[in-house]
Coordinates of C-alpha atoms and ligand atoms in Angstrom, one line a residue:
M22 CA 119.8 111.1 108.9
P23 CA 117.2 108.5 110.0
R24 CA 116.6 105.7 107.4
K25 CA 112.9 106.1 105.3
I26 CA 111.3 102.9 106.2
I27 CA 107.8 101.3 105.0
I28 CA 106.6 98.6 106.9
D29 CA 104.4 96.3 105.0
T30 CA 102.3 94.4 107.7
D31 CA 99.6 92.6 108.9
P32 CA 99.0 93.2 112.6
G33 CA 99.0 90.9 114.1
V34 CA 100.5 91.3 117.9
D35 CA 104.3 91.0 116.9
D36 CA 103.4 93.3 114.2
S37 CA 102.0 95.8 116.4
M38 CA 105.6 95.5 118.7
A39 CA 107.6 96.0 115.7
I40 CA 105.7 99.3 114.4
F41 CA 106.1 100.6 118.1
F42 CA 109.8 99.5 118.2
A43 CA 110.0 101.4 114.9
L44 CA 108.0 104.6 115.8
N45 CA 110.2 104.8 118.8
S46 CA 113.8 104.6 117.4
P47 CA 115.5 107.5 116.1
E48 CA 117.8 105.6 113.5
L49 CA 114.4 105.5 111.4
E50 CA 111.5 107.4 109.9
V51 CA 108.5 105.7 109.6
I52 CA 107.1 107.2 106.2
G53 CA 104.4 104.7 105.7
L54 CA 102.4 101.3 106.7
T55 CA 100.9 99.1 103.9
T56 CA 98.5 96.4 104.9
I57 CA 98.6 92.8 103.9
Y58 CA 96.3 89.7 104.3
G59 CA 97.8 87.2 106.5
N60 CA 97.3 87.0 110.5
V61 CA 93.7 88.9 109.6
H62 CA 92.3 90.0 106.9
T63 CA 93.4 92.7 104.6
S64 CA 90.6 95.2 105.8
L65 CA 91.3 94.2 109.2
A66 CA 94.9 94.5 108.9
T67 CA 94.3 98.3 108.1
T68 CA 91.7 99.1 110.9
N69 CA 94.4 97.4 113.2
A70 CA 97.5 99.6 111.7
L71 CA 95.1 102.3 111.3
R72 CA 94.2 101.8 115.5
L73 CA 97.7 101.3 116.3
L74 CA 99.1 104.8 114.9
E75 CA 96.3 106.7 116.6
I76 CA 97.7 104.9 120.0
A77 CA 101.7 105.9 119.1
A78 CA 100.0 109.8 118.5
R79 CA 100.9 109.3 114.7
T80 CA 98.0 109.8 112.5
D81 CA 100.0 111.9 110.1
I82 CA 101.8 109.0 109.1
P83 CA 99.8 107.3 105.8
V84 CA 98.4 103.6 105.7
A85 CA 97.9 102.2 102.7
Q86 CA 95.7 99.1 102.1
G87 CA 96.9 96.0 100.2
A88 CA 96.0 92.9 98.3
N89 CA 92.9 90.6 99.6
D90 CA 94.4 87.7 98.5
P91 CA 97.6 85.8 97.4
L92 CA 99.0 86.0 93.3
A93 CA 98.1 82.5 92.8
I94 CA 95.4 81.0 95.2
P95 CA 93.0 82.6 97.7
Y96 CA 93.9 84.0 101.3
G97 CA 94.2 80.6 103.4
G98 CA 92.1 82.6 106.4
P99 CA 93.3 84.2 109.5
V100 CA 95.3 82.6 112.7
P101 CA 93.1 83.5 115.7
F102 CA 94.5 80.9 118.0
V103 CA 98.0 82.8 117.7
H104 CA 96.9 86.6 117.6
G105 CA 93.0 86.8 118.6
A106 CA 90.4 86.8 116.1
D107 CA 91.1 91.0 115.9
G108 CA 94.4 90.0 115.3
Q109 CA 95.1 92.4 118.8
G110 CA 94.8 89.7 121.3
D111 CA 91.3 89.7 121.7
A112 CA 91.7 93.2 123.0
N113 CA 88.2 94.7 121.1
L114 CA 89.4 97.6 120.4
P115 CA 87.1 100.6 119.5
P116 CA 87.3 101.4 115.8
P117 CA 89.8 104.2 114.2
S118 CA 88.6 107.8 114.0
T119 CA 91.3 107.9 110.3
C120 CA 90.9 106.6 107.0
A121 CA 93.4 104.7 105.0
V122 CA 94.8 106.8 102.1
D123 CA 92.8 106.4 98.5
Q124 CA 95.5 104.6 97.0
S125 CA 96.3 101.0 96.9
A126 CA 99.4 99.4 98.9
A127 CA 101.6 98.9 95.8
V128 CA 101.1 102.4 94.2
F129 CA 102.1 103.9 97.5
I130 CA 105.0 101.9 97.7
I131 CA 105.7 102.6 94.0
E132 CA 105.3 106.4 94.7
Q133 CA 107.4 107.1 97.1
I134 CA 110.2 104.7 96.0
M135 CA 110.5 106.4 92.5
R136 CA 110.0 110.1 94.1
Q137 CA 113.0 109.3 96.5
P138 CA 115.6 107.5 94.5
G139 CA 118.0 105.4 96.9
E140 CA 116.3 106.4 100.2
V141 CA 113.6 104.1 100.7
T142 CA 113.8 100.6 102.5
L143 CA 111.1 98.4 102.2
V144 CA 110.5 96.2 105.7
P145 CA 107.7 93.6 104.9
I146 CA 106.7 91.4 107.7
G147 CA 103.5 90.0 106.3
P148 CA 103.1 87.7 102.9
L149 CA 105.0 89.7 100.0
T150 CA 102.1 90.1 97.5
N151 CA 101.9 93.8 97.8
I152 CA 105.8 93.8 97.1
A153 CA 105.2 91.7 94.1
L154 CA 102.5 93.6 92.6
A155 CA 104.6 96.8 93.2
L156 CA 107.4 94.7 91.1
R157 CA 105.2 94.0 88.5
L158 CA 103.8 97.3 88.1
E159 CA 106.8 99.4 88.3
P160 CA 110.0 97.0 87.7
R161 CA 112.2 100.1 88.2
I162 CA 111.9 100.3 91.9
A163 CA 114.4 97.6 92.0
Q164 CA 116.7 100.0 90.8
R165 CA 115.5 103.0 92.8
V166 CA 114.7 101.1 96.3
R167 CA 117.3 101.4 99.0
E168 CA 117.0 98.1 100.1
V169 CA 114.4 95.4 101.6
V170 CA 114.6 94.0 104.8
L171 CA 111.5 91.4 105.6
M172 CA 110.6 89.5 107.9
G173 CA 110.2 85.8 106.6
G174 CA 111.6 82.3 105.4
N175 CA 113.5 79.4 106.9
A176 CA 117.0 78.6 105.0
L177 CA 118.1 75.8 107.3
G178 CA 115.8 75.1 109.7
P179 CA 112.0 73.8 109.7
G180 CA 109.3 76.1 109.3
N181 CA 106.2 77.3 111.6
A182 CA 102.5 77.1 109.5
T183 CA 104.3 73.8 108.3
P184 CA 107.2 71.3 109.0
A185 CA 108.7 73.0 105.9
A186 CA 107.6 76.3 105.6
E187 CA 107.6 79.7 107.8
A188 CA 104.0 81.8 107.8
N189 CA 104.7 84.8 106.0
I190 CA 106.4 82.7 102.8
H191 CA 103.8 80.2 103.1
N192 CA 100.9 82.5 102.8
D193 CA 102.0 83.7 99.1
P194 CA 105.0 81.2 97.8
E195 CA 104.8 82.6 94.3
A196 CA 105.3 86.4 95.7
A197 CA 108.4 85.3 97.8
D198 CA 109.6 83.8 94.7
V199 CA 109.7 87.2 92.9
V200 CA 110.9 89.2 95.5
F201 CA 113.5 87.1 96.0
G202 CA 114.6 86.6 92.3
A203 CA 114.3 90.7 91.4
P204 CA 117.3 92.9 91.0
W205 CA 117.7 94.4 94.4
Q206 CA 118.7 93.5 97.8
V207 CA 116.8 91.9 99.9
T208 CA 117.7 90.4 103.3
M209 CA 115.4 87.4 105.0
V210 CA 115.4 87.9 108.5
G211 CA 114.1 84.3 109.0
L212 CA 113.1 81.6 111.6
D213 CA 117.1 80.8 111.4
V214 CA 117.3 83.9 113.9
T215 CA 114.0 85.0 115.1
H216 CA 114.0 81.7 116.9
T217 CA 116.8 82.4 118.8
V218 CA 115.7 86.0 119.8
H219 CA 114.0 85.3 123.2
M220 CA 112.2 87.7 125.1
T221 CA 111.5 85.8 128.3
S222 CA 108.4 87.1 130.5
A223 CA 111.1 88.8 132.6
D224 CA 112.0 90.7 129.8
L225 CA 108.4 91.5 128.9
E226 CA 107.8 93.0 132.2
A227 CA 109.3 96.2 130.8
Y228 CA 106.3 97.2 129.1
A229 CA 104.3 96.6 132.2
R230 CA 107.0 99.3 134.0
S231 CA 106.2 101.8 131.3
S232 CA 102.8 104.1 131.1
K233 CA 103.2 105.2 127.9
A234 CA 100.2 104.5 125.7
T235 CA 101.9 102.2 123.1
A236 CA 103.6 99.9 126.2
R237 CA 100.1 99.7 127.7
H238 CA 98.3 98.4 124.4
I239 CA 101.0 95.6 124.2
V240 CA 100.5 94.6 127.5
H241 CA 96.9 94.4 126.6
I242 CA 97.3 92.3 123.7
L243 CA 100.2 90.2 124.6
P244 CA 98.3 87.3 126.7
K245 CA 96.9 85.3 124.4
Y246 CA 100.4 85.7 121.9
R247 CA 101.9 84.4 125.0
Q248 CA 100.3 81.5 125.8
Y249 CA 100.3 80.3 121.9
F250 CA 104.1 80.2 122.6
E251 CA 103.7 78.6 125.7
D252 CA 101.3 75.7 124.4
T253 CA 103.4 75.3 120.9
Y254 CA 107.1 75.7 122.5
G255 CA 106.9 75.0 126.1
C256 CA 108.6 78.5 125.7
D257 CA 108.6 81.3 128.6
G258 CA 108.4 84.6 127.1
I259 CA 107.9 84.8 122.8
F260 CA 109.8 84.5 120.2
V261 CA 110.5 87.7 118.2
H262 CA 110.1 87.8 115.0
D263 CA 108.9 91.1 113.2
S264 CA 111.1 93.3 115.6
S265 CA 114.2 91.3 114.6
A266 CA 113.5 92.8 111.2
I267 CA 113.5 96.3 112.6
A268 CA 116.5 95.6 114.7
Y269 CA 118.3 94.8 111.5
A270 CA 116.9 98.2 110.0
I271 CA 119.2 99.7 113.1
D272 CA 122.0 97.6 112.9
P273 CA 122.7 95.0 111.0
T274 CA 125.9 94.3 113.1
L275 CA 123.6 92.5 115.5
F276 CA 123.2 89.7 112.8
T277 CA 125.9 87.4 110.7
V278 CA 124.7 87.2 107.5
Q279 CA 125.4 84.5 104.6
R280 CA 124.4 85.6 100.9
W281 CA 123.2 82.8 98.8
P282 CA 120.4 82.8 95.6
V283 CA 117.2 81.8 97.2
R284 CA 114.5 79.7 95.5
V285 CA 110.5 79.2 96.7
E286 CA 108.9 76.0 96.6
T287 CA 105.7 76.8 95.2
S288 CA 104.3 73.2 93.9
G289 CA 105.4 70.9 96.6
L290 CA 102.7 68.9 98.2
F291 CA 104.0 69.1 101.6
S292 CA 106.5 71.8 101.0
R293 CA 105.1 74.6 99.8
G294 CA 106.7 78.1 101.0
K295 CA 110.0 76.5 102.1
T296 CA 113.1 78.7 101.4
W297 CA 115.7 77.1 99.4
P298 CA 118.6 78.6 99.7
L299 CA 121.6 77.4 97.4
V300 CA 124.7 77.1 100.2
T301 CA 126.9 74.4 98.4
Q302 CA 129.0 75.2 96.0
T303 CA 128.4 72.6 93.4
D304 CA 130.0 71.4 89.6
H305 CA 126.6 70.9 88.5
R306 CA 125.1 73.6 87.1
L307 CA 121.6 74.4 88.8
P308 CA 119.6 76.4 86.4
E309 CA 116.9 77.3 88.6
W310 CA 119.1 79.0 90.7
E311 CA 121.2 80.4 88.4
G312 CA 121.3 84.5 87.6
R313 CA 119.5 85.0 91.1
P314 CA 120.6 87.9 92.8
L315 CA 122.3 86.9 96.6
V316 CA 120.0 87.3 99.4
N317 CA 121.4 88.3 102.5
V318 CA 120.6 85.6 104.7
P319 CA 121.4 86.3 108.7
T320 CA 122.4 82.6 110.0
R321 CA 123.2 83.9 113.5
V322 CA 122.6 86.6 115.8
D323 CA 123.1 88.2 118.7
G324 CA 119.6 87.4 120.3
R325 CA 120.2 89.3 124.0
R326 CA 121.7 92.8 122.2
V327 CA 118.4 92.3 119.9
V328 CA 116.2 91.9 123.3
D329 CA 118.0 95.1 125.0
L330 CA 117.7 97.2 122.1
I331 CA 114.0 96.6 121.7
L332 CA 113.9 97.1 125.6
S333 CA 115.4 100.3 125.3
R334 CA 112.8 101.8 122.8
I335 CA 110.0 100.9 125.0
Ligands
LIG407 C1 105.3 86.0 111.0 O1 104.3 84.9 110.8 C2 103.4 86.0 111.2 O2 102.1 85.4 112.2 C3 103.9 87.0 112.2 O3 103.3 88.3 112.6 C4 105.2 87.1 111.8 O4 105.3 88.4 110.9 C5 106.4 84.6 112.0 O5 106.5 83.6 111.1
LIG408 CA1 103.8 90.0 110.9

């Protein structure tokens, strides 16, 4: 039986790659996309999610639109220098011919989880606002969900949005702290591993060799995103963020996982959005971490196998 997943997403070039990867994987059944601001505003994220499903000929999958702003402060704005002004590498696609469902992302998530207890895995690959709102509206989803596998955070290394913080967590640290503190199993697929999953330009050529509409779309939207990696990291190709969370949902044995309680910095002047795992045993009690659930934190990954898995699903 394929694992049912809801992808909460801000598409986004790497989100697009992750969504197609999931749709092409028999181990997974995508039962919905929920949208969130991050790489673009939420309304554009919804437009892009609908377009992506059209390109994949999967308009049977519902899209539910999510929150416009983080829990505590207004949205900081899109990142056109990474994903293009349209979130699709400035590809300027035609508008979608389908619409989002008449339900908020949080309510959609709640309904799906409560209707199918133990079956639904949440895969957030954007800021965690919708997930925190769903928990706030219906805390029992924590007992009914199968698990949460998210892309975000940085346990042991630097951030990418700021020196301290990873972009998805940095966009809504308050929501992330709620999600890491709820009584459910969360896996935080963060920069600790995604910065070692490297798709080279030779790997990326596999998309150009495919005649599938989804692969052609990726070829179309990639150039700007690749340029960002070259300019920022001197990287030939890209680091694989969002698709690494999908890879974990398919095959967790690709990753080496530590189990730590995680807090998120919500007030630091320079470190807002930093994820702090409690990695050391200490004689002192640290009340901020006490009673918090253990989060699965992948710290090592077989990056080559992850890339090969993704390429095998183009
Ligand atoms: C995350 O931030 C976004 O730009 C990407 O889509 C990914 O979800 C990486 O830090
Ligand atoms: Ca994303």
